[in-house]
Amino acid sequence: MSENGRPLLEVRGLRKTFPVHSGIFGAHGEVVAVDNISFRIPRGTTLALVGESGSGKSTTARCVLRLLEPDAGEILFDGTDLAKLSLRRLRPYRERMQIVFQDPFSSLDPRMTVGQIVAEPLEVHSQRVGPKARAGRAARVAELLSLVGLSPDATHRYPHEFSGGQRQRIGIARALALEPDFLIADEPVSALDLSIRAQIINLLLDLQQRLSLTYLLIAHDLLLVKAFSDWVAVMYAGQIVEDGPTAEVYANPQHPYTQALLAASLEGRTKTMETRDLQLHRAALTACRFAPRCPRAQDICRTVEPQLAELHPSHRAACHFPGPDETVVTRPPD
């Protein structure tokens, strides 16, 4: 994808592996969770990373924040490579990069009041102490709660006293406490009732406009992505197989995996493959990961790894035989 001007976030060649130990003799190897992926997010826009469980979306997000340490690659945030910074030098950038977690039930400490939860980032990153500083933080907490549609009276209550949607609002308020430029929303509505999802999505969209936020959305729900994002990158087995402007990718998908995801979404299915299958295919690192279940696969797909290539302006796909195909369906590996 391309955009005039320097993007707020640009990732180049990101790679992350995890060691695997098995057997009584301690046989070991590695799983390639993220394999040489690159993307950029222009300021004030939203990029959605989509794909099924096990595709590497959340691992990518955690590497961007350096909650996980990448094995290789560059993470350029406002021109600075975060991958090269020490934890001390990374600290001011972490104030500008925050995350909203998937499950509002487990991401909030049940022993803390809402006021304590929202104020925690302010206390961790502030050098100020004393009554005046505490009063300032209390005013900021009330402001943040109001910003996400909650009454300041919620300050003295505990998370279990709120609904799932209200808890996610609390999580969003906490993420906004340090006035970040960049927000990762990791499946922000997947744990919520259908009736509440639209409210949270509308809140995030409203906050983006009001606060000039840049988003990285992690999702498997393609209908949500279509309404929420400006750009989309489709991940399969740790790689980006297609990316581009959301409207273009949805209207003219080129990769058979993207087409399968869209077909599954229209049929109301969100999981057409198992995580273990995605991990299994990562063993074939010199070929197309999708070849074992692709109806277009030919010999070259099983021996040569396709590279992302621009097929339309800002629209790329990694496929030896790209193009529209409304009949694409997935099949289990041979």
Tab-separated table of C-alpha atoms in Angstrom:
chain	number	residue	atom	x	y	z
A	1	MET	CA	0.000	0.000	0.000
A	2	SER	CA	1.231	3.512	-0.661
A	3	GLU	CA	0.465	6.935	0.738
A	4	ASN	CA	2.086	10.334	0.391
A	5	GLY	CA	4.163	11.363	3.396
A	6	ARG	CA	5.812	9.302	6.103
A	7	PRO	CA	3.523	6.767	7.778
A	8	LEU	CA	3.181	6.788	11.547
A	9	LEU	CA	4.033	3.073	11.645
A	10	GLU	CA	6.014	1.059	9.126
A	11	VAL	CA	7.018	-2.569	9.670
A	12	ARG	CA	9.704	-4.114	7.471
A	13	GLY	CA	10.680	-7.780	7.329
A	14	LEU	CA	9.258	-8.687	10.744
A	15	ARG	CA	9.943	-12.261	11.846
A	16	LYS	CA	9.122	-14.110	15.064
A	17	THR	CA	9.680	-17.768	15.932
A	18	PHE	CA	8.904	-19.792	19.032
A	19	PRO	CA	10.868	-22.846	20.197
A	20	VAL	CA	9.042	-26.164	20.335
A	21	HIS	CA	10.107	-28.961	22.694
A	22	SER	CA	8.605	-32.425	22.473
A	23	GLY	CA	9.339	-36.060	23.187
A	24	ILE	CA	11.036	-37.767	26.108
A	25	PHE	CA	14.467	-37.014	24.658
A	26	GLY	CA	13.724	-33.306	24.407
A	27	ALA	CA	13.584	-33.086	20.629
A	28	HIS	CA	13.097	-29.473	19.637
A	29	GLY	CA	12.516	-27.187	16.708
A	30	GLU	CA	10.703	-23.952	16.063
A	31	VAL	CA	7.362	-22.628	14.873
A	32	VAL	CA	7.494	-19.632	12.560
A	33	ALA	CA	4.711	-17.426	13.903
A	34	VAL	CA	5.456	-14.347	11.768
A	35	ASP	CA	7.532	-14.704	8.624
A	36	ASN	CA	9.081	-11.639	6.964
A	37	ILE	CA	6.016	-9.395	6.862
A	38	SER	CA	5.928	-5.700	5.981
A	39	PHE	CA	3.179	-3.074	6.137
A	40	ARG	CA	2.668	0.623	6.764
A	41	ILE	CA	-0.128	2.663	8.364
A	42	PRO	CA	-0.594	6.296	7.277
A	43	ARG	CA	-1.438	8.717	10.079
A	44	GLY	CA	-5.071	8.884	11.104
A	45	THR	CA	-6.036	5.705	9.256
A	46	THR	CA	-6.801	2.106	10.211
A	47	LEU	CA	-5.047	-1.006	8.958
A	48	ALA	CA	-6.784	-4.309	9.695
A	49	LEU	CA	-4.767	-7.515	9.990
A	50	VAL	CA	-7.211	-10.325	9.227
A	51	GLY	CA	-6.973	-14.076	9.215
A	52	GLU	CA	-8.005	-17.055	11.252
A	53	SER	CA	-6.704	-18.179	14.632
A	54	GLY	CA	-3.038	-19.089	14.426
A	55	SER	CA	-2.267	-16.897	11.418
A	56	GLY	CA	0.094	-14.632	13.388
A	57	LYS	CA	-2.043	-11.498	13.787
A	58	SER	CA	-1.764	-11.046	17.546
A	59	THR	CA	1.902	-12.064	17.559
A	60	THR	CA	2.539	-9.303	15.027
A	61	ALA	CA	0.737	-6.766	17.218
A	62	ARG	CA	2.703	-7.758	20.299
A	63	CYS	CA	5.980	-7.538	18.394
A	64	VAL	CA	5.072	-4.009	17.246
A	65	LEU	CA	4.679	-2.986	20.902
A	66	ARG	CA	7.688	-5.129	21.842
A	67	LEU	CA	5.633	-7.081	24.322
A	68	LEU	CA	7.295	-9.877	22.355
A	69	GLU	CA	10.824	-9.423	21.044
A	70	PRO	CA	11.021	-9.944	17.259
A	71	ASP	CA	13.799	-12.125	15.854
A	72	ALA	CA	14.358	-9.810	12.885
A	73	GLY	CA	12.924	-6.777	11.149
A	74	GLU	CA	12.362	-3.067	11.632
A	75	ILE	CA	9.505	-1.391	13.522
A	76	LEU	CA	9.588	2.239	12.428
A	77	PHE	CA	7.363	4.399	14.614
A	78	ASP	CA	7.393	8.046	13.545
A	79	GLY	CA	10.729	7.336	11.856
A	80	THR	CA	12.424	5.614	14.831
A	81	ASP	CA	13.215	1.891	14.744
A	82	LEU	CA	11.740	0.590	17.998
A	83	ALA	CA	13.373	-2.818	17.472
A	84	LYS	CA	16.795	-1.262	18.148
A	85	LEU	CA	15.899	0.662	21.310
A	86	SER	CA	16.756	-0.356	24.843
A	87	LEU	CA	13.835	-0.673	27.254
A	88	ARG	CA	14.797	2.655	28.823
A	89	ARG	CA	14.795	4.460	25.459
A	90	LEU	CA	11.597	2.662	24.441
A	91	ARG	CA	9.655	4.029	27.430
A	92	PRO	CA	8.548	7.397	25.931
A	93	TYR	CA	7.370	5.643	22.764
A	94	ARG	CA	5.255	3.250	24.792
A	95	GLU	CA	3.305	6.229	26.076
A	96	ARG	CA	2.325	6.909	22.459
A	97	MET	CA	1.404	3.295	21.644
A	98	GLN	CA	-1.357	1.528	23.555
A	99	ILE	CA	-3.520	-1.587	23.201
A	100	VAL	CA	-7.158	-2.511	23.786
A	101	PHE	CA	-7.342	-6.192	24.608
A	102	GLN	CA	-9.811	-8.751	23.311
A	103	ASP	CA	-11.437	-9.873	26.554
A	104	PRO	CA	-12.675	-7.094	28.870
A	105	PHE	CA	-13.383	-9.708	31.536
A	106	SER	CA	-9.771	-10.850	31.962
A	107	SER	CA	-7.913	-7.632	31.059
A	108	LEU	CA	-9.209	-5.672	34.066
A	109	ASP	CA	-7.930	-6.424	37.575
A	110	PRO	CA	-11.020	-7.366	39.659
A	111	ARG	CA	-9.308	-6.152	42.838
A	112	MET	CA	-8.929	-2.587	41.563
A	113	THR	CA	-11.606	0.075	41.265
A	114	VAL	CA	-12.316	1.574	37.858
A	115	GLY	CA	-10.600	4.766	38.964
A	116	GLN	CA	-7.455	2.856	39.916
A	117	ILE	CA	-7.480	0.918	36.626
A	118	VAL	CA	-7.771	4.015	34.447
A	119	ALA	CA	-5.278	5.994	36.557
A	120	GLU	CA	-2.638	3.249	36.591
A	121	PRO	CA	-0.877	4.348	33.350
A	122	LEU	CA	-0.793	7.921	34.648
A	123	GLU	CA	0.884	6.811	37.864
A	124	VAL	CA	3.364	4.496	36.154
A	125	HIS	CA	4.523	7.138	33.653
A	126	SER	CA	4.349	10.196	35.904
A	127	GLN	CA	7.090	11.536	38.150
A	128	ARG	CA	4.655	13.701	40.095
A	129	VAL	CA	3.512	12.732	43.586
A	130	GLY	CA	1.506	14.360	46.335
A	131	PRO	CA	-2.053	15.674	46.797
A	132	LYS	CA	-1.936	18.051	43.800
A	133	ALA	CA	-0.785	15.289	41.452
A	134	ARG	CA	-3.444	12.904	42.763
A	135	ALA	CA	-6.144	15.544	42.234
A	136	GLY	CA	-4.941	16.066	38.677
A	137	ARG	CA	-5.071	12.332	37.985
A	138	ALA	CA	-8.567	12.099	39.451
A	139	ALA	CA	-9.755	14.870	37.136
A	140	ARG	CA	-8.134	13.122	34.174
A	141	VAL	CA	-9.844	9.816	35.083
A	142	ALA	CA	-13.242	11.541	35.206
A	143	GLU	CA	-12.515	13.140	31.819
A	144	LEU	CA	-11.555	9.784	30.286
A	145	LEU	CA	-14.642	8.008	31.606
A	146	SER	CA	-16.833	10.727	30.151
A	147	LEU	CA	-14.956	10.457	26.842
A	148	VAL	CA	-15.905	6.764	26.491
A	149	GLY	CA	-19.515	7.282	27.573
A	150	LEU	CA	-19.325	6.321	31.245
A	151	SER	CA	-20.368	8.349	34.263
A	152	PRO	CA	-17.574	9.669	36.512
A	153	ASP	CA	-19.508	7.957	39.325
A	154	ALA	CA	-18.031	4.681	38.018
A	155	THR	CA	-14.682	5.651	39.546
A	156	HIS	CA	-15.325	3.946	42.886
A	157	ARG	CA	-16.947	0.800	41.510
A	158	TYR	CA	-15.340	-2.512	40.540
A	159	PRO	CA	-15.225	-4.216	37.104
A	160	HIS	CA	-17.643	-7.002	38.078
A	161	GLU	CA	-20.374	-4.380	38.513
A	162	PHE	CA	-20.349	-3.574	34.791
A	163	SER	CA	-21.538	-5.292	31.619
A	164	GLY	CA	-19.115	-6.581	28.979
A	165	GLY	CA	-19.556	-3.513	26.798
A	166	GLN	CA	-18.999	-1.175	29.745
A	167	ARG	CA	-15.847	-3.074	30.712
A	168	GLN	CA	-14.493	-2.650	27.204
A	169	ARG	CA	-15.188	1.085	27.515
A	170	ILE	CA	-13.113	1.056	30.708
A	171	GLY	CA	-10.305	-0.709	28.834
A	172	ILE	CA	-10.455	1.919	26.091
A	173	ALA	CA	-10.352	4.722	28.679
A	174	ARG	CA	-7.248	3.150	30.219
A	175	ALA	CA	-5.605	2.909	26.781
A	176	LEU	CA	-6.281	6.616	26.133
A	177	ALA	CA	-4.961	7.834	29.488
A	178	LEU	CA	-1.535	8.861	28.140
A	179	GLU	CA	-2.952	10.517	25.010
A	180	PRO	CA	-1.423	8.024	22.546
A	181	ASP	CA	-1.083	8.556	18.801
A	182	PHE	CA	-1.411	4.870	17.977
A	183	LEU	CA	-3.822	2.233	19.262
A	184	ILE	CA	-3.864	-1.507	18.668
A	185	ALA	CA	-7.366	-2.969	18.929
A	186	ASP	CA	-6.916	-6.731	19.331
A	187	GLU	CA	-10.265	-8.334	18.487
A	188	PRO	CA	-11.962	-5.520	20.474
A	189	VAL	CA	-15.547	-6.797	20.107
A	190	SER	CA	-15.235	-10.569	19.605
A	191	ALA	CA	-15.969	-11.294	23.280
A	192	LEU	CA	-19.065	-9.057	23.338
A	193	ASP	CA	-22.722	-9.701	22.572
A	194	LEU	CA	-23.801	-8.867	19.050
A	195	SER	CA	-26.070	-6.110	20.341
A	196	ILE	CA	-23.102	-4.321	21.969
A	197	ARG	CA	-20.517	-4.659	19.193
A	198	ALA	CA	-21.812	-1.807	17.051
A	199	GLN	CA	-21.688	0.558	20.037
A	200	ILE	CA	-18.013	-0.166	20.705
A	201	ILE	CA	-17.084	0.088	17.032
A	202	ASN	CA	-18.891	3.426	16.743
A	203	LEU	CA	-17.079	4.621	19.876
A	204	LEU	CA	-13.684	3.695	18.421
A	205	LEU	CA	-14.494	5.411	15.135
A	206	ASP	CA	-15.663	8.536	16.960
A	207	LEU	CA	-12.509	8.603	19.111
A	208	GLN	CA	-10.341	8.235	16.020
A	209	GLN	CA	-11.898	11.347	14.496
A	210	ARG	CA	-11.832	13.391	17.696
A	211	LEU	CA	-8.308	12.451	18.798
A	212	SER	CA	-6.626	11.875	15.390
A	213	LEU	CA	-5.740	8.306	16.314
A	214	THR	CA	-4.051	5.737	14.090
A	215	TYR	CA	-5.311	2.156	14.521
A	216	LEU	CA	-4.015	-1.342	13.939
A	217	LEU	CA	-7.085	-3.590	14.106
A	218	ILE	CA	-6.656	-7.331	14.690
A	219	ALA	CA	-9.725	-9.230	13.532
A	220	HIS	CA	-11.132	-12.339	11.915
A	221	ASP	CA	-14.586	-10.847	11.302
A	222	LEU	CA	-14.424	-9.540	7.743
A	223	LEU	CA	-17.741	-7.706	8.005
A	224	LEU	CA	-16.337	-5.697	10.923
A	225	VAL	CA	-13.147	-4.977	8.985
A	226	LYS	CA	-15.077	-3.673	5.978
A	227	ALA	CA	-16.881	-1.095	8.126
A	228	PHE	CA	-13.906	-0.134	10.270
A	229	SER	CA	-10.678	-0.050	8.253
A	230	ASP	CA	-9.085	1.965	5.458
A	231	TRP	CA	-6.510	-0.716	4.640
A	232	VAL	CA	-6.508	-4.480	5.034
A	233	ALA	CA	-3.716	-7.064	5.133
A	234	VAL	CA	-4.735	-10.732	4.958
A	235	MET	CA	-2.501	-13.137	6.908
A	236	TYR	CA	-2.120	-16.875	6.439
A	237	ALA	CA	0.398	-19.058	8.307
A	238	GLY	CA	2.498	-16.112	9.413
A	239	GLN	CA	2.608	-14.299	6.079
A	240	ILE	CA	0.677	-11.493	4.408
A	241	VAL	CA	-0.873	-12.995	1.277
A	242	GLU	CA	-2.845	-9.943	0.116
A	243	ASP	CA	-3.097	-6.296	1.093
A	244	GLY	CA	-4.452	-2.998	-0.162
A	245	PRO	CA	-7.258	-0.488	0.323
A	246	THR	CA	-10.144	-2.250	2.045
A	247	ALA	CA	-12.746	-1.327	-0.566
A	248	GLU	CA	-10.500	-2.573	-3.388
A	249	VAL	CA	-9.587	-5.870	-1.710
A	250	TYR	CA	-13.207	-6.634	-0.858
A	251	ALA	CA	-14.484	-5.733	-4.312
A	252	ASN	CA	-11.694	-7.474	-6.209
A	253	PRO	CA	-9.931	-10.129	-4.066
A	254	GLN	CA	-7.018	-11.714	-5.915
A	255	HIS	CA	-5.735	-14.427	-3.578
A	256	PRO	CA	-7.756	-17.650	-3.227
A	257	TYR	CA	-7.412	-17.508	0.563
A	258	THR	CA	-8.915	-14.009	0.676
A	259	GLN	CA	-11.743	-15.223	-1.522
A	260	ALA	CA	-12.326	-18.187	0.797
A	261	LEU	CA	-12.443	-15.897	3.843
A	262	LEU	CA	-14.948	-13.591	2.166
A	263	ALA	CA	-17.107	-16.548	1.107
A	264	ALA	CA	-17.045	-17.923	4.658
A	265	SER	CA	-17.971	-14.508	6.064
A	266	LEU	CA	-20.953	-14.200	3.750
A	267	GLU	CA	-22.105	-17.649	4.860
A	268	GLY	CA	-21.827	-16.666	8.513
A	269	ARG	CA	-18.771	-18.822	9.188
A	270	THR	CA	-15.643	-17.334	10.750
A	271	LYS	CA	-13.407	-20.393	11.114
A	272	THR	CA	-12.889	-22.660	8.132
A	273	MET	CA	-9.518	-24.050	9.143
A	274	GLU	CA	-7.899	-25.267	12.316
A	275	THR	CA	-4.876	-23.678	13.965
A	276	ARG	CA	-2.991	-26.957	13.891
A	277	ASP	CA	-3.328	-27.000	10.097
A	278	LEU	CA	-1.814	-23.524	9.823
A	279	GLN	CA	1.147	-24.581	11.976
A	280	LEU	CA	1.557	-27.755	9.955
A	281	HIS	CA	1.879	-25.821	6.715
A	282	ARG	CA	4.654	-23.645	8.101
A	283	ALA	CA	7.031	-26.570	7.670
A	284	ALA	CA	6.970	-25.951	3.902
A	285	LEU	CA	8.810	-22.631	4.102
A	286	THR	CA	10.021	-22.713	0.504
A	287	ALA	CA	6.578	-23.100	-1.057
A	288	CYS	CA	3.160	-21.478	-0.964
A	289	ARG	CA	1.666	-22.074	2.494
A	290	PHE	CA	-1.827	-22.234	1.034
A	291	ALA	CA	-1.010	-24.769	-1.702
A	292	PRO	CA	-2.176	-27.898	0.221
A	293	ARG	CA	-5.749	-26.618	0.217
A	294	CYS	CA	-5.831	-24.350	-2.827
A	295	PRO	CA	-7.929	-25.439	-5.834
A	296	ARG	CA	-5.585	-23.541	-8.184
A	297	ALA	CA	-2.357	-25.131	-6.912
A	298	GLN	CA	0.102	-26.416	-9.506
A	299	ASP	CA	3.621	-27.812	-9.244
A	300	ILE	CA	5.233	-24.377	-8.963
A	301	CYS	CA	3.074	-23.591	-5.921
A	302	ARG	CA	4.546	-26.589	-4.064
A	303	THR	CA	8.152	-25.670	-4.785
A	304	VAL	CA	8.438	-21.872	-5.156
A	305	GLU	CA	7.243	-19.354	-2.587
A	306	PRO	CA	5.194	-16.560	-4.236
A	307	GLN	CA	6.093	-12.960	-3.420
A	308	LEU	CA	3.749	-10.031	-2.867
A	309	ALA	CA	3.340	-8.261	-6.198
A	310	GLU	CA	1.262	-5.215	-7.098
A	311	LEU	CA	-1.660	-6.250	-9.297
A	312	HIS	CA	-3.620	-2.995	-9.084
A	313	PRO	CA	-2.609	0.390	-7.646
A	314	SER	CA	-1.653	-0.209	-3.963
A	315	HIS	CA	-3.210	-3.707	-4.150
A	316	ARG	CA	-0.820	-6.658	-3.804
A	317	ALA	CA	-1.162	-10.438	-3.619
A	318	ALA	CA	1.301	-13.292	-3.116
A	319	CYS	CA	0.014	-15.878	-5.559
A	320	HIS	CA	1.397	-17.540	-8.697
A	321	PHE	CA	-2.094	-17.536	-10.213
A	322	PRO	CA	-3.970	-14.502	-8.847
A	323	GLY	CA	-7.310	-13.338	-10.103
A	324	PRO	CA	-11.036	-13.423	-9.418
A	325	ASP	CA	-12.586	-16.812	-8.840
A	326	GLU	CA	-16.020	-17.037	-7.238
A	327	THR	CA	-15.803	-20.827	-6.997
A	328	VAL	CA	-12.850	-20.964	-4.625
A	329	VAL	CA	-13.393	-23.237	-1.626
A	330	THR	CA	-10.896	-24.586	0.868
A	331	ARG	CA	-10.182	-28.247	1.284
A	332	PRO	CA	-8.340	-30.200	3.964
A	333	PRO	CA	-4.636	-30.870	3.383
A	334	ASP	CA	-3.694	-34.023	1.502
